[in-house]
mmCIF file of C-alpha atoms in Angstrom:
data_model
loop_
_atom_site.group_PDB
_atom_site.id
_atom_site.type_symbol
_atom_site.label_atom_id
_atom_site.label_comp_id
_atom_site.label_asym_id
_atom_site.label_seq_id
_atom_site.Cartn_x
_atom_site.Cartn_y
_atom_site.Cartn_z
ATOM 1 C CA UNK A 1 26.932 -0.961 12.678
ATOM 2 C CA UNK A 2 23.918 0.248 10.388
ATOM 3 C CA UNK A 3 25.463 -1.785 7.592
ATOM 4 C CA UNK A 4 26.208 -5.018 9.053
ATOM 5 C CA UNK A 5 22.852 -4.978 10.731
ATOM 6 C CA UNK A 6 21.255 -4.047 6.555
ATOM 7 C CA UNK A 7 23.736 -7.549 5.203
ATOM 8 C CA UNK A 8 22.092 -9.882 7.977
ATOM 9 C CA UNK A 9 19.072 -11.217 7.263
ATOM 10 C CA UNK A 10 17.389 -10.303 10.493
ATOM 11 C CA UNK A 11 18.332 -6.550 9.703
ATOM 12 C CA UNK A 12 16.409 -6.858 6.467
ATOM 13 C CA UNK A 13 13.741 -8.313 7.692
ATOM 14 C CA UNK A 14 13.230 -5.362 10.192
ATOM 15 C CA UNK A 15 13.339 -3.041 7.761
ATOM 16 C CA UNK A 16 10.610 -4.774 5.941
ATOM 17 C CA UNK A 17 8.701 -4.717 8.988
ATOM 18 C CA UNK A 18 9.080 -1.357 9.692
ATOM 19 C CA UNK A 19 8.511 -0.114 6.503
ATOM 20 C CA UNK A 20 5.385 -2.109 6.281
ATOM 21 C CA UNK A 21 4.028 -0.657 9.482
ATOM 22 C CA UNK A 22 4.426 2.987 8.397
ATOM 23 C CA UNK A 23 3.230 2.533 4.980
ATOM 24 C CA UNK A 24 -0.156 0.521 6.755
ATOM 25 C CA UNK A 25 -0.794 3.679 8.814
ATOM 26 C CA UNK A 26 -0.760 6.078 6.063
ATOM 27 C CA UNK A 27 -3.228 3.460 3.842
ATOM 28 C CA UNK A 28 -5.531 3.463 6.682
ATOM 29 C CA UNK A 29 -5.700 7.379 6.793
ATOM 30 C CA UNK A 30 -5.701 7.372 3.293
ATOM 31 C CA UNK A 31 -8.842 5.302 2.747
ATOM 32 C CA UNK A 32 -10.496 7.052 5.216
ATOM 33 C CA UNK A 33 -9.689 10.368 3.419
ATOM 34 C CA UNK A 34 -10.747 8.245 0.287
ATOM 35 C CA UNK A 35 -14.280 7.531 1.731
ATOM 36 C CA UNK A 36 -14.971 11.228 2.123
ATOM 37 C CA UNK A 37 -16.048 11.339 -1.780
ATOM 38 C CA UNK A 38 -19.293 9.893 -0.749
ATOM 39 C CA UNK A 39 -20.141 13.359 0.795
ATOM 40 C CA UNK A 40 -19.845 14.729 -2.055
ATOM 41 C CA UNK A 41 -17.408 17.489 -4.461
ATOM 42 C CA UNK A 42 -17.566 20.274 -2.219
ATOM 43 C CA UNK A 43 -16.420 18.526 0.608
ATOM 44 C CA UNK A 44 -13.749 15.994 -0.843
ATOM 45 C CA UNK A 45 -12.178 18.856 -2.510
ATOM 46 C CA UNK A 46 -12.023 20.841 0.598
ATOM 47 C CA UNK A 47 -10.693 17.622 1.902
ATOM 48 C CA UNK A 48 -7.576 17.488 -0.979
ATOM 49 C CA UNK A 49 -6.980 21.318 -0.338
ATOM 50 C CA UNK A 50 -6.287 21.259 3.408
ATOM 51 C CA UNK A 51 -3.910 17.991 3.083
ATOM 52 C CA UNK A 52 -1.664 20.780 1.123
ATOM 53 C CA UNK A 53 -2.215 23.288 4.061
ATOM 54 C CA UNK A 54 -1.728 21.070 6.800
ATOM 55 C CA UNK A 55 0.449 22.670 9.481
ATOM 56 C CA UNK A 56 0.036 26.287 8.422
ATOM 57 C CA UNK A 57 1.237 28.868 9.418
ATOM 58 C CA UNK A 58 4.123 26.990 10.791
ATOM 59 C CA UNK A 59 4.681 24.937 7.847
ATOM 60 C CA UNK A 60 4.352 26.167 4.432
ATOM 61 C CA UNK A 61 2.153 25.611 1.985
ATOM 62 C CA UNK A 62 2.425 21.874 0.667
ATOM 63 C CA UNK A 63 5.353 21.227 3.141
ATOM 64 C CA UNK A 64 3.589 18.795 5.279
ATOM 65 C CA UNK A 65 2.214 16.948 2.156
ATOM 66 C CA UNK A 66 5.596 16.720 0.946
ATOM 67 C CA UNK A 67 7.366 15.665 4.122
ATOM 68 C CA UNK A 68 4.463 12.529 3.849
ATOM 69 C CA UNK A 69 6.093 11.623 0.508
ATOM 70 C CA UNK A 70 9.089 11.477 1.068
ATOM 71 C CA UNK A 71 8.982 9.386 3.948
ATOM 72 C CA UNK A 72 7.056 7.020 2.144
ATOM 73 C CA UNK A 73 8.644 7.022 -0.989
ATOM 74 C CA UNK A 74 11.605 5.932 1.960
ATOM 75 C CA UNK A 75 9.553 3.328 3.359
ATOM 76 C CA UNK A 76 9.000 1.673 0.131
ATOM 77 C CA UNK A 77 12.016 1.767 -1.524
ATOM 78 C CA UNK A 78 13.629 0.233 1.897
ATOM 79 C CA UNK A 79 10.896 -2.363 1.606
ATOM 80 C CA UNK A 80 11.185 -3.429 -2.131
ATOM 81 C CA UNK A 81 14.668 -3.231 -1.878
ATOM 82 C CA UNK A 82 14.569 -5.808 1.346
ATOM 83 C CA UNK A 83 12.564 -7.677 0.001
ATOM 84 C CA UNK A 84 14.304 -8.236 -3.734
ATOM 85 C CA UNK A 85 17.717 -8.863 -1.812
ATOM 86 C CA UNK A 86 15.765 -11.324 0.956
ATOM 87 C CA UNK A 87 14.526 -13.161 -2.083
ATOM 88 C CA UNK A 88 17.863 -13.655 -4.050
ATOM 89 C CA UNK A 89 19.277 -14.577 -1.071
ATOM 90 C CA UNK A 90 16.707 -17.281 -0.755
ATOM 91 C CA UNK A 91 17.336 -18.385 -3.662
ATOM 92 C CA UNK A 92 20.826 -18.371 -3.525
ATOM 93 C CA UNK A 93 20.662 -20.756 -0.568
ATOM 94 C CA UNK A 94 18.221 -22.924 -2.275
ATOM 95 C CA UNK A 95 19.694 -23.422 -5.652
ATOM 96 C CA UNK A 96 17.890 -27.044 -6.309
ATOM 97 C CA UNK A 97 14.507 -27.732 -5.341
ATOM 98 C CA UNK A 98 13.505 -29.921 -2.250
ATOM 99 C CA UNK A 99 13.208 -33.648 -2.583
ATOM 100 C CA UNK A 100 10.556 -33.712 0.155
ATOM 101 C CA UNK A 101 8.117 -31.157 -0.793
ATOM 102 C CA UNK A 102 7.408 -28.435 1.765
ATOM 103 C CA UNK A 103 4.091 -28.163 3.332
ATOM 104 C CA UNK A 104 1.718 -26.009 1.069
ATOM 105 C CA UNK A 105 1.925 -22.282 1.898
ATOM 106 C CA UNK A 106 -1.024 -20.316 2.237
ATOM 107 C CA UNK A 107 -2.529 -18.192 -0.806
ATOM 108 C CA UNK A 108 -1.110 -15.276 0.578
ATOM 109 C CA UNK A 109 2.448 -15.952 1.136
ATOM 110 C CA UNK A 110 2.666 -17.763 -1.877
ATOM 111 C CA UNK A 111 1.819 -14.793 -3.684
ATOM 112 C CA UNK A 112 3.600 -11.896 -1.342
ATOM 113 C CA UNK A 113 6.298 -11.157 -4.174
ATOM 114 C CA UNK A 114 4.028 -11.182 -7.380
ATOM 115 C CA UNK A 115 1.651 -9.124 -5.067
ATOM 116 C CA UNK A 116 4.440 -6.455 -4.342
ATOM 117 C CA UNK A 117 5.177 -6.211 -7.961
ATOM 118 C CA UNK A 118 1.792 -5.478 -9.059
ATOM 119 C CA UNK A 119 1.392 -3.302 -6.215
ATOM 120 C CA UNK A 120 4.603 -1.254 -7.346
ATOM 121 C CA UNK A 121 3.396 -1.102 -10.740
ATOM 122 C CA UNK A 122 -0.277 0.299 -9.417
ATOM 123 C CA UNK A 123 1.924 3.030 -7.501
ATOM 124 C CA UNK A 124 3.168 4.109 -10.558
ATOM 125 C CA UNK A 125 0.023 4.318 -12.532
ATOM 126 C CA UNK A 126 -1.595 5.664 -9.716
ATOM 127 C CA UNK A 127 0.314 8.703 -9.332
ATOM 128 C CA UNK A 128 0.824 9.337 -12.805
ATOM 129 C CA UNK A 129 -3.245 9.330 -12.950
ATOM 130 C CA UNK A 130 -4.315 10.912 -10.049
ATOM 131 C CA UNK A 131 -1.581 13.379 -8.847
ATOM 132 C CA UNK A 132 0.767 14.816 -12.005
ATOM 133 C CA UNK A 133 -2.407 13.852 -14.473
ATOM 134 C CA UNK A 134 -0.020 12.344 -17.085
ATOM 135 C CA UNK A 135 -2.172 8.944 -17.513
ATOM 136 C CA UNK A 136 -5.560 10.578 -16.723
ATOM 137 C CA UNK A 137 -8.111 9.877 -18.434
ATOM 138 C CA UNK A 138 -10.130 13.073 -20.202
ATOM 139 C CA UNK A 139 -9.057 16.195 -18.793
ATOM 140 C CA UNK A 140 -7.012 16.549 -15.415
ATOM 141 C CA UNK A 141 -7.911 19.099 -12.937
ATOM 142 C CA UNK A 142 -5.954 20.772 -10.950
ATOM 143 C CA UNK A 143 -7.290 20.801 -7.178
ATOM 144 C CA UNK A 144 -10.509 18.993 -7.906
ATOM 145 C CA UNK A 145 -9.345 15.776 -6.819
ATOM 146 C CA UNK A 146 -13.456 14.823 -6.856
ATOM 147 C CA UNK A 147 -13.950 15.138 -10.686
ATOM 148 C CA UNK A 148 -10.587 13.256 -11.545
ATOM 149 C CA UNK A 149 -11.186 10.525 -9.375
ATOM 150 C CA UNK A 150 -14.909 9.803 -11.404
ATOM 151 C CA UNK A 151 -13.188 10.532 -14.636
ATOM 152 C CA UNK A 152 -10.765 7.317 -13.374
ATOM 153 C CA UNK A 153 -13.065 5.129 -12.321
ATOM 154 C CA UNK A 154 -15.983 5.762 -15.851
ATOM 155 C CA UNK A 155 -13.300 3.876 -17.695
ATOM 156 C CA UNK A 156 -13.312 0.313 -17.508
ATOM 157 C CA UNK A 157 -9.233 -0.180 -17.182
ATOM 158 C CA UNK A 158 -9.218 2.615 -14.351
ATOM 159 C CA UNK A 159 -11.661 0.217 -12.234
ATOM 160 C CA UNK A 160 -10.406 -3.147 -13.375
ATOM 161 C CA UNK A 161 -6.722 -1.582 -12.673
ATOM 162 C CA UNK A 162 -7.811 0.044 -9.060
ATOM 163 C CA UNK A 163 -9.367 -3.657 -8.282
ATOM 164 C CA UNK A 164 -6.771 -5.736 -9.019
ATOM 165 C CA UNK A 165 -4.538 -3.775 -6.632
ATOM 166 C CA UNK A 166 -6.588 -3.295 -3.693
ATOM 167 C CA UNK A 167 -7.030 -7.359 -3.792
ATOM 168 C CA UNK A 168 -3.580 -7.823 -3.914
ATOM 169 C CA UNK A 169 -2.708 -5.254 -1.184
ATOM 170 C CA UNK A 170 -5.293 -7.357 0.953
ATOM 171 C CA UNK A 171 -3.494 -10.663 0.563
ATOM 172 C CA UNK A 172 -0.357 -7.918 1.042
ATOM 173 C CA UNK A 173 -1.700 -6.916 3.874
ATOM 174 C CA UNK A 174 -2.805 -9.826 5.890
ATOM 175 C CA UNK A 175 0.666 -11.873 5.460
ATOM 176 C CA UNK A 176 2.965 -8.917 5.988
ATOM 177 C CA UNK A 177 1.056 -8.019 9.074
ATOM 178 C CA UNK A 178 1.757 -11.611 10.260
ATOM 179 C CA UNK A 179 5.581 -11.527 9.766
ATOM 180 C CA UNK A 180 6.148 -8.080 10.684
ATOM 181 C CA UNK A 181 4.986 -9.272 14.229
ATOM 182 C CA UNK A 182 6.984 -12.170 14.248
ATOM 183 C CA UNK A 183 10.137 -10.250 13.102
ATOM 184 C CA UNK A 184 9.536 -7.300 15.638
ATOM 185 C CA UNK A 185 9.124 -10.214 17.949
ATOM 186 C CA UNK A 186 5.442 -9.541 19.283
ATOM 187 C CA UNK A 187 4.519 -12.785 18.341
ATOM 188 C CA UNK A 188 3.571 -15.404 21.206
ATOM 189 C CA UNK A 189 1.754 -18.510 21.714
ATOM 190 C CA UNK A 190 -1.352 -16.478 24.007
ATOM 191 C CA UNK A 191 -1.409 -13.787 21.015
ATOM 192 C CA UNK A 192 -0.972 -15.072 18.204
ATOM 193 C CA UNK A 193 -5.072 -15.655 17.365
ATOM 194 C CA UNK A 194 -5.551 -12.030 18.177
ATOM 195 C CA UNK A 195 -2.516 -10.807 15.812
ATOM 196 C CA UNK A 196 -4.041 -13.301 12.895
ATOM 197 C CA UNK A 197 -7.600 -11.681 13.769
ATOM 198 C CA UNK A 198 -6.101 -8.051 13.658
ATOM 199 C CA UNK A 199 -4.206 -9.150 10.445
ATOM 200 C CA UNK A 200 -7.442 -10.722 8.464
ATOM 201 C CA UNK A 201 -9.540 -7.627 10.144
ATOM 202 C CA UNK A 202 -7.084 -5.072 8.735
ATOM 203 C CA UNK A 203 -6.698 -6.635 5.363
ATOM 204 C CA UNK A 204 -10.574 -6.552 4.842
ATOM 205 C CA UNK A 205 -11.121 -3.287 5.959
ATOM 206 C CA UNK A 206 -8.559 -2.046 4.427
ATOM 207 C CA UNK A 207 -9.454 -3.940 0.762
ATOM 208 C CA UNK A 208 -13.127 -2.956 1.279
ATOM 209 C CA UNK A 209 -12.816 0.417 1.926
ATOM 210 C CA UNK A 210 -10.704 1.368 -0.808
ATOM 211 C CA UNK A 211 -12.613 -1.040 -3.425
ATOM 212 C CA UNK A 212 -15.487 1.430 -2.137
ATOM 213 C CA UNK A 213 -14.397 4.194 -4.407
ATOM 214 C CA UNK A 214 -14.808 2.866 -7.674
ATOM 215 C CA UNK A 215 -18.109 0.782 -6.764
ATOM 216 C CA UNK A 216 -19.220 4.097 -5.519
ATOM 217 C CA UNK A 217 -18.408 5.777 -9.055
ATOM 218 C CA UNK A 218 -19.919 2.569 -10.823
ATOM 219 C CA UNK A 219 -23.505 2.391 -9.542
ATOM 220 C CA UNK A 220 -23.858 5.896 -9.540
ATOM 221 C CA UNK A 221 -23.544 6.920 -5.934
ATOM 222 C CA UNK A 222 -20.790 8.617 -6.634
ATOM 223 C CA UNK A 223 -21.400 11.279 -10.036
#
């Protein structure tokens, strides 16, 4: 049953949806987490140490944090992969283009697969910078998540990187929202203004919040 409901396209699609939805809930924790640098080292790094502590004594040290990754490092390989075989199968079905053009496509969803590949590259860079070190700029520090993240974002790349991302994980955002609700079906004519509203809300919060970091780091609120 689970594999004939993966080969339809409707299975796919709710995979995607689901997928998104989990990986939306831990961004939204995680730039609120983020915004914490603005009160300063002391209390961001306390911040980074209890995330690995989380659940003590029950759970042991770091077990939480790493139960978090793997269910997201889940969620997005189910998503990209969705998504990659949704798209060849689109364009299997559509192997010459349309005489009749179709009606222009917003920004958004015209840009939904470039966006996820720029967003999986930034996942890579992001955790070789920030969590193993290996692409950090200057020295990394162990458990002073505070000092690493300003080291990032005083280069030039690390903000113009960062940027680039969160703008794309906006547009991300507020189409995937959109579809996800059609796919799970929540979708109706007397909702569907407050679902676009939720989806344009989220996206700018979401883009704003975590653009907030670097901005912080380059006007010197953040030092």
């Amino acid at each position: 049953m689970a594999r004939t409901v993966w080969d339809s396209t409707l299975g796919k699609k709710t995979v995607m949806a689901v997928s998104g939805l989990i990986m939306l809930l831990y961004l939204v924790a995680h730039m609120i987490g983020n915004l914490k640098i603005y009160f300063g080292a002391g209390e961001f790094n306390a911040y980074g140490h209890w995330l690995r502590t989380v659940g003590e004594p029950f759970m042991h040290y770091e077990w939480t944090l790493w139960l978090i990754r793997v269910v997201l490092v889940a969620a997005v390989v189910a998503h990209a992969t969705a998504a990659y075989q949704l798209s060849r199968r689109d364009i299997r079905a559509r192997p010459s283009k349309y005489v009749h053009k179709k009606p222009r496509a917003s920004y958004a969803t015209r840009t939904m697969r470039w966006g996820g590949i720029i967003l999986g590259l930034f996942i890579v860079w992001h955790i070789l910078d920030l969590t193993t070190g290996t692409a950090h700029p200057g020295g990394f520090q162990e458990g002073r998540p505070y000092q690493n993240v300003v080291d990032t974002f005083s280069t030039w790349y690390g903000n113009v990187v960062y940027i680039v991302a969160m703008l794309a994980l906006g547009l991300h955002i507020r189409h995937g929202f959109w579809s996800a609700a059609q796919t799970l079906g929540a979708r109706s004519r007397s909702r569907d203004r407050a679902l676009k509203t939720v989806a344009n809300v989220l996206a700018l919060l979401l883009t704003a919040g975590f653009i907030a970091v670097p901005v912080g780091v380059m006007t010197g609120v953040v030092s």
